PDB file of C-alpha atoms in Angstrom:
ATOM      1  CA  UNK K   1     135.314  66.595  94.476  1.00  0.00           C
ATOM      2  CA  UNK K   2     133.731  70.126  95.465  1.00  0.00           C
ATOM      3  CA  UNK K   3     131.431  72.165  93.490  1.00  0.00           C
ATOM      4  CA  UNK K   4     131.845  76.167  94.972  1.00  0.00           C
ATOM      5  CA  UNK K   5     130.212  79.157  94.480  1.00  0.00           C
ATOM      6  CA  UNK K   6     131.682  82.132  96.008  1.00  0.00           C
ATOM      7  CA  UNK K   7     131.523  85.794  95.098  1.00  0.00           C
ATOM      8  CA  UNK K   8     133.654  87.730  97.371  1.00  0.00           C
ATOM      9  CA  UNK K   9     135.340  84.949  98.489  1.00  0.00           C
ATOM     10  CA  UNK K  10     133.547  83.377 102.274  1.00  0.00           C
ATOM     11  CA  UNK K  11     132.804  80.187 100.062  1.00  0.00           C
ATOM     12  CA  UNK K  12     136.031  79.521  98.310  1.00  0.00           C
ATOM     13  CA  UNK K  13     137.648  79.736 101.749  1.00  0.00           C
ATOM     14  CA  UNK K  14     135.308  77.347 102.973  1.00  0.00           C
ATOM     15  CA  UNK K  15     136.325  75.186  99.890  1.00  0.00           C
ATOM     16  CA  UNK K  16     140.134  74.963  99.922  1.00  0.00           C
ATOM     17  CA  UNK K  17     139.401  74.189 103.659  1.00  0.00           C
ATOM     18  CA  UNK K  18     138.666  70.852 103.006  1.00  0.00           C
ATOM     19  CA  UNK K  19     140.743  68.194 102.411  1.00  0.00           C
ATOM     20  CA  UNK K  20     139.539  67.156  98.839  1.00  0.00           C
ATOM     21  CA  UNK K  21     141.753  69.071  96.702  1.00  0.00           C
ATOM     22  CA  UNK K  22     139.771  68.184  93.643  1.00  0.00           C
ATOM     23  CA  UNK K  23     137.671  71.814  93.421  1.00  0.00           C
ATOM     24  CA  UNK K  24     135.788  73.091  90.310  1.00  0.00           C
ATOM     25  CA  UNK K  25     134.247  76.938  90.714  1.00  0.00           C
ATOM     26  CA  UNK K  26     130.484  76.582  89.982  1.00  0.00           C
ATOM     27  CA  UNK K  27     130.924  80.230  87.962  1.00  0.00           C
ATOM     28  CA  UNK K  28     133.814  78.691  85.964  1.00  0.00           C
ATOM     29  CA  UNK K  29     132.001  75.597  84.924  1.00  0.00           C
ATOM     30  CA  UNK K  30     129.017  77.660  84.111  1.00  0.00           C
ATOM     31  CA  UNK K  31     131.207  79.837  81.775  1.00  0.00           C
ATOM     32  CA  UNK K  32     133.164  77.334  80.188  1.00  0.00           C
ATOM     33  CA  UNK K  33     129.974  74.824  79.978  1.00  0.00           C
ATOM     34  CA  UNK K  34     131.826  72.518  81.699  1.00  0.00           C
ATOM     35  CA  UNK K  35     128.922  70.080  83.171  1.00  0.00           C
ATOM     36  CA  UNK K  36     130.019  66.449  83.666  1.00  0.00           C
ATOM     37  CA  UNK K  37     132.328  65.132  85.863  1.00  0.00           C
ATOM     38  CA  UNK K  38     133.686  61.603  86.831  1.00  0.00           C
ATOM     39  CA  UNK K  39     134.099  60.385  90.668  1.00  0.00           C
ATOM     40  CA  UNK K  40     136.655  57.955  91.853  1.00  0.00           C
ATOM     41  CA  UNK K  41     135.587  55.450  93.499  1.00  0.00           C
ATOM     42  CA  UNK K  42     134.059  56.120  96.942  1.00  0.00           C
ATOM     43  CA  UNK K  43     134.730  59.646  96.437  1.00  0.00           C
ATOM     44  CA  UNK K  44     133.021  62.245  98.481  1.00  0.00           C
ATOM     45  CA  UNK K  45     131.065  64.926  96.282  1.00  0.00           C
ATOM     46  CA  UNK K  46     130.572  68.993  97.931  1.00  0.00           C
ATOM     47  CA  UNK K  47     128.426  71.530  97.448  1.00  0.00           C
ATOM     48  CA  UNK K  48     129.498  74.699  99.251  1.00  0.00           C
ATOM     49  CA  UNK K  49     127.550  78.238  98.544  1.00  0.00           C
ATOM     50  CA  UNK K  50     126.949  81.578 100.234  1.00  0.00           C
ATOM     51  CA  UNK K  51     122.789  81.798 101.303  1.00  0.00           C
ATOM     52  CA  UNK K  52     121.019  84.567  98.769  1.00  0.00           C
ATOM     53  CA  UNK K  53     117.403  85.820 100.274  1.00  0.00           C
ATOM     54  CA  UNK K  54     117.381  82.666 102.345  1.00  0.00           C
ATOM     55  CA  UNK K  55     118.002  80.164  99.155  1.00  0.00           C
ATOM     56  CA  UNK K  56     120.957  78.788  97.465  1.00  0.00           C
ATOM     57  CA  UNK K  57     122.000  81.383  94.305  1.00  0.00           C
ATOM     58  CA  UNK K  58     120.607  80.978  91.109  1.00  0.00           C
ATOM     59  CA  UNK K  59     123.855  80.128  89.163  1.00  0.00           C
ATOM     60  CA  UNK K  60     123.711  77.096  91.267  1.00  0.00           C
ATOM     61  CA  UNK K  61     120.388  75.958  90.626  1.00  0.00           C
ATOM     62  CA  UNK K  62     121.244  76.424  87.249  1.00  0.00           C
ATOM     63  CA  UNK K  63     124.198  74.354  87.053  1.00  0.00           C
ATOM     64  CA  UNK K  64     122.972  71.513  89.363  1.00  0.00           C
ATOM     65  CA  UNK K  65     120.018  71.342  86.683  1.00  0.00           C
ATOM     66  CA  UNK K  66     123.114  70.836  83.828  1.00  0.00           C
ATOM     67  CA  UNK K  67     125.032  68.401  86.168  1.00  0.00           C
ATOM     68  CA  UNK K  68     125.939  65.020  85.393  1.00  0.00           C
ATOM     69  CA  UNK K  69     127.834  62.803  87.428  1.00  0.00           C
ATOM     70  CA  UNK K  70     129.122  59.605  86.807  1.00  0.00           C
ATOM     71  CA  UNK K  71     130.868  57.088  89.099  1.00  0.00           C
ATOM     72  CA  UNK K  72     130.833  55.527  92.554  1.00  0.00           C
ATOM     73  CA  UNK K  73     130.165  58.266  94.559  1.00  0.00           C
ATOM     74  CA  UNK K  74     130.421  57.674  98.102  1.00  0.00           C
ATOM     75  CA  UNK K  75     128.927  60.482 100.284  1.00  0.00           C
ATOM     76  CA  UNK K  76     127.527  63.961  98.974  1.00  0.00           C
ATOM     77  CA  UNK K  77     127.238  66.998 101.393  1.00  0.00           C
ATOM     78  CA  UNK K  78     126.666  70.361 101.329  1.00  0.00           C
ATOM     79  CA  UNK K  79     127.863  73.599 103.261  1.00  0.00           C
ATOM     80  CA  UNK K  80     126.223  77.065 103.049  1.00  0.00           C
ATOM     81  CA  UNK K  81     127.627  79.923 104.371  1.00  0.00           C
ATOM     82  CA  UNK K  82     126.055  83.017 105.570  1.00  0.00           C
ATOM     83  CA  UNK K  83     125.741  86.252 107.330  1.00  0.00           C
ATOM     84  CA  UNK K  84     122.679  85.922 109.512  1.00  0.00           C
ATOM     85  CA  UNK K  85     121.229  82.084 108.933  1.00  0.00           C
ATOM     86  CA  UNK K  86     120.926  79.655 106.524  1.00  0.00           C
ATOM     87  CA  UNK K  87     116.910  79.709 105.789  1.00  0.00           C
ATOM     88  CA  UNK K  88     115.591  77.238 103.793  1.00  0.00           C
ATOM     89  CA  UNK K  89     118.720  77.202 101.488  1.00  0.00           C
ATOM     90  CA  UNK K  90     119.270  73.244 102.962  1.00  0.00           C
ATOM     91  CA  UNK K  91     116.025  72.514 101.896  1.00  0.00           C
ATOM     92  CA  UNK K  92     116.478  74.009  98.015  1.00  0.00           C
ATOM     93  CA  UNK K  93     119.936  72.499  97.510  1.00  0.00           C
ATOM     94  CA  UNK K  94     118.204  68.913  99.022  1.00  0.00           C
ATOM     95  CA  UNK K  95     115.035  69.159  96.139  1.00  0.00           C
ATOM     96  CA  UNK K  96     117.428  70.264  93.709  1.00  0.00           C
ATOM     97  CA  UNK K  97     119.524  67.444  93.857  1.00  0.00           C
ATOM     98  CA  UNK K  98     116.937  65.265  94.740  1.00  0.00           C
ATOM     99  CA  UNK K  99     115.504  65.715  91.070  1.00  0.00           C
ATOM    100  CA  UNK K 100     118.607  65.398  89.649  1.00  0.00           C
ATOM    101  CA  UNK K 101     118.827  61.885  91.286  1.00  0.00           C
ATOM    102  CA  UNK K 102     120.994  62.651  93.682  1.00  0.00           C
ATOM    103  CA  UNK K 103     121.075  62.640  97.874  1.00  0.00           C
ATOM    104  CA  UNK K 104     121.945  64.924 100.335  1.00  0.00           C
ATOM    105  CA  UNK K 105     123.505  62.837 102.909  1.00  0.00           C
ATOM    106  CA  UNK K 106     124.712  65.961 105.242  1.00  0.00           C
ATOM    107  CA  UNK K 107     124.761  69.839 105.224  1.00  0.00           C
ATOM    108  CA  UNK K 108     126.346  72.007 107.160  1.00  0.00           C
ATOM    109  CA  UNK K 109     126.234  75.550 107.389  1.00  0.00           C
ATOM    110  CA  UNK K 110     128.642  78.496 108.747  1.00  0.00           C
ATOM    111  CA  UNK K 111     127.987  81.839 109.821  1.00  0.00           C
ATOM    112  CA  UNK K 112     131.328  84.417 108.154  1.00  0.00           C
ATOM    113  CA  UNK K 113     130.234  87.968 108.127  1.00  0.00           C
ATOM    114  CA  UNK K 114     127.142  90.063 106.296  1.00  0.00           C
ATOM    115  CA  UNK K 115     128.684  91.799 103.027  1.00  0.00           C
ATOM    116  CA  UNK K 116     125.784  92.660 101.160  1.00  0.00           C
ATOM    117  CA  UNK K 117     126.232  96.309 100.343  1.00  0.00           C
ATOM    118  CA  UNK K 118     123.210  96.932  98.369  1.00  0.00           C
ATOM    119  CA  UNK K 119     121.381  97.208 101.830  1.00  0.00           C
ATOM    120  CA  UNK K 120     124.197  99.283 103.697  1.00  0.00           C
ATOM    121  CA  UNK K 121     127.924  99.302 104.593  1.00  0.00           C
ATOM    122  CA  UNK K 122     129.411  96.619 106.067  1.00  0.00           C
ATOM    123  CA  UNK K 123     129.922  95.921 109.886  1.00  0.00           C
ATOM    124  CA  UNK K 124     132.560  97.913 111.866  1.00  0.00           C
ATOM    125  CA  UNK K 125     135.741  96.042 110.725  1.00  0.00           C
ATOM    126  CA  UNK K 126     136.482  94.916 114.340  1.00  0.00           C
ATOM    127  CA  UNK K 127     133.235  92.764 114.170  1.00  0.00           C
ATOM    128  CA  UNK K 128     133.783  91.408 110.589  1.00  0.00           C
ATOM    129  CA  UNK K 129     137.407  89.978 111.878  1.00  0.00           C
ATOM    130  CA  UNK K 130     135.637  88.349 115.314  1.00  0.00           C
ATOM    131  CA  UNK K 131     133.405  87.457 112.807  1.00  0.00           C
ATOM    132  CA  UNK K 132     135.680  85.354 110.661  1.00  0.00           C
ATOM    133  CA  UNK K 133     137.840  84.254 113.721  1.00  0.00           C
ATOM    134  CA  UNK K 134     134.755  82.119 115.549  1.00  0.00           C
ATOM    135  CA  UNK K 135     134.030  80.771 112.170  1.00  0.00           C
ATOM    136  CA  UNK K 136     137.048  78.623 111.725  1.00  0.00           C
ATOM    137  CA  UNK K 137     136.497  76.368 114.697  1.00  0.00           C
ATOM    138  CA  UNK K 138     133.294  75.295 113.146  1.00  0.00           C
ATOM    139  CA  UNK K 139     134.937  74.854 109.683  1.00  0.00           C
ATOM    140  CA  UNK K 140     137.546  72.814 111.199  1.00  0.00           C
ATOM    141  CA  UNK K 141     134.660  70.928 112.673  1.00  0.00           C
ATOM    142  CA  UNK K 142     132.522  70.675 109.746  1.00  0.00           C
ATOM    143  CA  UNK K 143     135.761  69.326 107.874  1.00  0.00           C
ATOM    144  CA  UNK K 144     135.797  66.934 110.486  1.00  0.00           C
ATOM    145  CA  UNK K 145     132.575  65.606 110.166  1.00  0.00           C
ATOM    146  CA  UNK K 146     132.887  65.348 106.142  1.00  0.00           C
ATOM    147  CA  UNK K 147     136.241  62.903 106.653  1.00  0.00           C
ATOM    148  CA  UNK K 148     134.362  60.666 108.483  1.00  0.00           C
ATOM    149  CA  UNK K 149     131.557  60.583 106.289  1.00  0.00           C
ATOM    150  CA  UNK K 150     128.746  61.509 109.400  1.00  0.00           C
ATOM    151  CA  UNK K 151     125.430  61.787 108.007  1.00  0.00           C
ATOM    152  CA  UNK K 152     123.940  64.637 109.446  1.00  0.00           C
ATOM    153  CA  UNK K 153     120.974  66.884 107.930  1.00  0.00           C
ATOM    154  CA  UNK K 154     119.036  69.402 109.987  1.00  0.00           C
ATOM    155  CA  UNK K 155     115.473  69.557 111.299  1.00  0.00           C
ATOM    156  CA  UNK K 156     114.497  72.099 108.295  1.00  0.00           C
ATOM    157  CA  UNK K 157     110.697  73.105 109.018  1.00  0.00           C
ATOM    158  CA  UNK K 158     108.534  73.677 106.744  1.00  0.00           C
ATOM    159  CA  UNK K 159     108.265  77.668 107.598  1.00  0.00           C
ATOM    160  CA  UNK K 160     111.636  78.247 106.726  1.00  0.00           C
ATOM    161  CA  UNK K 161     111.220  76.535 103.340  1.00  0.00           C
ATOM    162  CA  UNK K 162     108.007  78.672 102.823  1.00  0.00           C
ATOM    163  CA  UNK K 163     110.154  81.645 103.665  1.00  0.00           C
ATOM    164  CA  UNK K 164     112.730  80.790 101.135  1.00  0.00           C
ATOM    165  CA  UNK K 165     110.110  80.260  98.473  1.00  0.00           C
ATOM    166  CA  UNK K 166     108.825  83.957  99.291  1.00  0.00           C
ATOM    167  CA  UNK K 167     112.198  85.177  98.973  1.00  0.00           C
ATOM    168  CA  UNK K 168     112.984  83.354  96.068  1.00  0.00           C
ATOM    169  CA  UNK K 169     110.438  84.937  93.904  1.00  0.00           C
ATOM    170  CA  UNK K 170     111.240  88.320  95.339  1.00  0.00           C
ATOM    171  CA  UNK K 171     115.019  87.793  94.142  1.00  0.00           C
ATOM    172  CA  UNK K 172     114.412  86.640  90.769  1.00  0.00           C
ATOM    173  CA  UNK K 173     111.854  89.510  90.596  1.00  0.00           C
ATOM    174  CA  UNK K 174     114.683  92.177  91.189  1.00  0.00           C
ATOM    175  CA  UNK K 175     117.560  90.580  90.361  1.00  0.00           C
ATOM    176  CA  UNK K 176     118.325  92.762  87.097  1.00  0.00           C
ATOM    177  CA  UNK K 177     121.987  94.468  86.426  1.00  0.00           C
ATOM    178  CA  UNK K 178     120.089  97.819  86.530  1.00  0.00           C
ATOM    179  CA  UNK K 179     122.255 100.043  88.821  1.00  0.00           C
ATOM    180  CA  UNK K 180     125.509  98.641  88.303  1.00  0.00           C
ATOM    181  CA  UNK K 181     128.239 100.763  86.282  1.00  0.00           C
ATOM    182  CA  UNK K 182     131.551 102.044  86.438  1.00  0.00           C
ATOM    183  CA  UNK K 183     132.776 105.425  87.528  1.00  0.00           C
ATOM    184  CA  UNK K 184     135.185 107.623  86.242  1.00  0.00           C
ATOM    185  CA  UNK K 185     137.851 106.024  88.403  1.00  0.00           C
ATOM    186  CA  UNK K 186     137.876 102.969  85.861  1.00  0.00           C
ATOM    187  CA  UNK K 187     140.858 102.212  84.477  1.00  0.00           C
ATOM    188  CA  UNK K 188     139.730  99.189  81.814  1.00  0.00           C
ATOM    189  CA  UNK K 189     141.884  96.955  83.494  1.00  0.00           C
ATOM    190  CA  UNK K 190     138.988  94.102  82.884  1.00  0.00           C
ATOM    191  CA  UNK K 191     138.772  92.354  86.773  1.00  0.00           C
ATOM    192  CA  UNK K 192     135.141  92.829  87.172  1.00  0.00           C
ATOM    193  CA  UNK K 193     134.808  91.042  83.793  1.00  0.00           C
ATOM    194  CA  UNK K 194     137.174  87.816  85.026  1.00  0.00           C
ATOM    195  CA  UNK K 195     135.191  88.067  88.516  1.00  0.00           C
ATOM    196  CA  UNK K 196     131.821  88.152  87.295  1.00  0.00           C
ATOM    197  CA  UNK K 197     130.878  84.292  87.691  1.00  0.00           C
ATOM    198  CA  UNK K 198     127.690  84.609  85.649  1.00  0.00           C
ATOM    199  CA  UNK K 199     129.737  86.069  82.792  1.00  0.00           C
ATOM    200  CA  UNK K 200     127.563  88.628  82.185  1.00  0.00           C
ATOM    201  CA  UNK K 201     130.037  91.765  82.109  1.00  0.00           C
ATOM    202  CA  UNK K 202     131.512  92.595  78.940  1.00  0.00           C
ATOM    203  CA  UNK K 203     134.414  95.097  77.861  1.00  0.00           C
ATOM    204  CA  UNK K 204     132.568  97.899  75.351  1.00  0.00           C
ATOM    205  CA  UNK K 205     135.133 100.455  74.085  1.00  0.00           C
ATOM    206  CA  UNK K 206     137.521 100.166  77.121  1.00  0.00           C
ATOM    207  CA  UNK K 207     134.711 100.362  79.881  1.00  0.00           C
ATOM    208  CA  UNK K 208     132.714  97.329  81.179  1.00  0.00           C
ATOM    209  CA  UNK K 209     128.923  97.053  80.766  1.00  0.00           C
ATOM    210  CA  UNK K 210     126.427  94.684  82.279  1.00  0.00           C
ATOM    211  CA  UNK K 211     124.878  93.129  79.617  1.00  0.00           C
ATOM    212  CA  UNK K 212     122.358  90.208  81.032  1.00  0.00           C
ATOM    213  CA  UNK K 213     119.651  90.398  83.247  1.00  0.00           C
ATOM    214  CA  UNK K 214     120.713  87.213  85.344  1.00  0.00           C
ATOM    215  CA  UNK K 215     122.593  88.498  88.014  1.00  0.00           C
ATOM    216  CA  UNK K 216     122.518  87.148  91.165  1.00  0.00           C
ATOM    217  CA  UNK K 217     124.125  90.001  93.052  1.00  0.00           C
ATOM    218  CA  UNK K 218     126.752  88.280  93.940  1.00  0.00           C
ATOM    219  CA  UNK K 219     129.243  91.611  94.978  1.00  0.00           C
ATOM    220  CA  UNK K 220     132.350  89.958  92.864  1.00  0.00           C
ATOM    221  CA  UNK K 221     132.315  92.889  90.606  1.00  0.00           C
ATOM    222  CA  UNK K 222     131.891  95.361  93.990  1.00  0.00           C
ATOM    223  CA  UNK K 223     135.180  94.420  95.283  1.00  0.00           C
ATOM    224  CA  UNK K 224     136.237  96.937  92.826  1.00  0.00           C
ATOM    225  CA  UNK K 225     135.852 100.229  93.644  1.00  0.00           C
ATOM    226  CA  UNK K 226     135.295 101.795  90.975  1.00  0.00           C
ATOM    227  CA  UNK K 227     132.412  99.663  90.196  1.00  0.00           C
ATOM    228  CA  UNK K 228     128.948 101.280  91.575  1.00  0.00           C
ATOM    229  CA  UNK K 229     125.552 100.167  92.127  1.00  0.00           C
ATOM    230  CA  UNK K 230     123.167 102.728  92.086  1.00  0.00           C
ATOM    231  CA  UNK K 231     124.337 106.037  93.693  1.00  0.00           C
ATOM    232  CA  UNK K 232     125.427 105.188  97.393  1.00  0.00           C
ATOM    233  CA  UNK K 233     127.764 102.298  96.800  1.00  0.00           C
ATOM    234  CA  UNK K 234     130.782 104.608  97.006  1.00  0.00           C
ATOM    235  CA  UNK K 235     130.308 105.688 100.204  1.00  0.00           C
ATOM    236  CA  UNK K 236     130.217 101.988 101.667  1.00  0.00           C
ATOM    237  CA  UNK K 237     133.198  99.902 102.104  1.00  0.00           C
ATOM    238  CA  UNK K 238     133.923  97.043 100.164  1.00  0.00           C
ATOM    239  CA  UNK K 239     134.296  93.390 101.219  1.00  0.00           C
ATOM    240  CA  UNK K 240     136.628  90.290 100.261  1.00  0.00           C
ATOM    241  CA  UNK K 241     137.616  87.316 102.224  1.00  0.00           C
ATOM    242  CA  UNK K 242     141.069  87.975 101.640  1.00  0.00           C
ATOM    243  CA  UNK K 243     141.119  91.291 103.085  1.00  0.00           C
ATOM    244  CA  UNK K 244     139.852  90.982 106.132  1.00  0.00           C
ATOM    245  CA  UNK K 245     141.632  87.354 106.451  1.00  0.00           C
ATOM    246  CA  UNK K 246     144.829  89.456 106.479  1.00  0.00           C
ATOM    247  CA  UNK K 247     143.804  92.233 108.333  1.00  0.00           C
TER     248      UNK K 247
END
């Protein structure tokens, strides 16, 4: 069973990677208040997430604090995925399952490409495809290693989950849906609404308007175009897995 989080798709990837076949979107769930689940016996139990401001993303927290899980669960792991290292995101998923009864037996973490447009445009597309190319020897690997059940958590120090903490109140400081709207471009067709895994985009008479302040800036809703945040997001190129997979 696997538990994903993805926003512009590095995560799901990651996800339907793995062998177990039984996947449930984190943003789905979340919508749909979908919070307890049944393992088989001995079954293995994932976590897999992009790294936000050096943590794990909020919608995540949120939902491992609704979780219930029942069964004989055999091995539970967890794989973040980033653009320039995983902080002390090992160290928040750990405590947050930790409370919730649970243990981290392994985590793993992958580097795919940076995509966060808020703070620029993305890397020349030549580097974003090396990018994705040297990560799928250490997927492979990391799929590997979850098979065989290896028990293997990192060395976290105790900076980097100081760090995270920093960063954490930062995000949840700024993270408001102030900035994001759609141009003139928009055509209604309602994607940004269906992509939005916090749920917090609504149709209002044929345009879509961000509603909630508990975004966690995901980009799902950037991968359209014609959705904006602030004034410079048009000029910057916009990021999928699925793109540059195929490019």
């Amino acid at each position: 069973m696997i538990f994903y989080f993805s926003g512009t798709g590095n995560s799901k990837h990651v996800a339907f990677s793995m062998s177990d076949e039984n996947r449930i979107s984190i943003g789905e769930a979340m919508k749909s208040g979908s919070f307890t689940y049944e393992a088989t016996d001995g079954e293995a139990v994932g976590f897999i997430m992009p790294v936000y401001y050096s943590g794990i993303p909020k919608t995540v927290l949120d939902f491992i604090k609704k979780l219930k899980l029942t069964g004989n669960i055999d091995y539970i792991y967890g794989i973040l995925t980033h653009g320039g290292g995983p902080g002390g995101a090992g160290t928040m998923l750990q405590k947050s399952l930790s409370k919730k009864g649970y243990h981290l037996d392994a985590c793993f973490d992958v580097k795919m490409t940076s995509n966060y447009i808020m703070f620029g445009d993305l890397r020349p597309d030549e580097r974003i495809k090396d990018e994705l190319e040297a990560a799928k020897p250490v997927i492979q690997k990391i799929k590997e290693s979850v098979d065989n059940r290896e028990k293997i958590l990192p060395d976290w120090s105790a900076v980097d989950g100081f760090l995270t903490s920093c960063m954490k109140v930062l995000c949840d400081k700024h993270m408001s849906v102030k900035g994001f709207h759609a141009d003139e471009g928009c055509t209604g067709c309602g994607m940004c609404v269906n992509n939005c895994p916090s749920g917090l985009i609504k149709m209002k008479d044929g345009k879509p308007v961000w509603t909630e302040n508990k975004c966690v800036r995901c980009m799902a809703c950037l991968k359209c175009p014609h959705v904006q945040f602030n004034d410079k997001s048009s000029e910057r190129r916009r990021y999928s897995y699925e793109k540059y997979s195929i490019m």
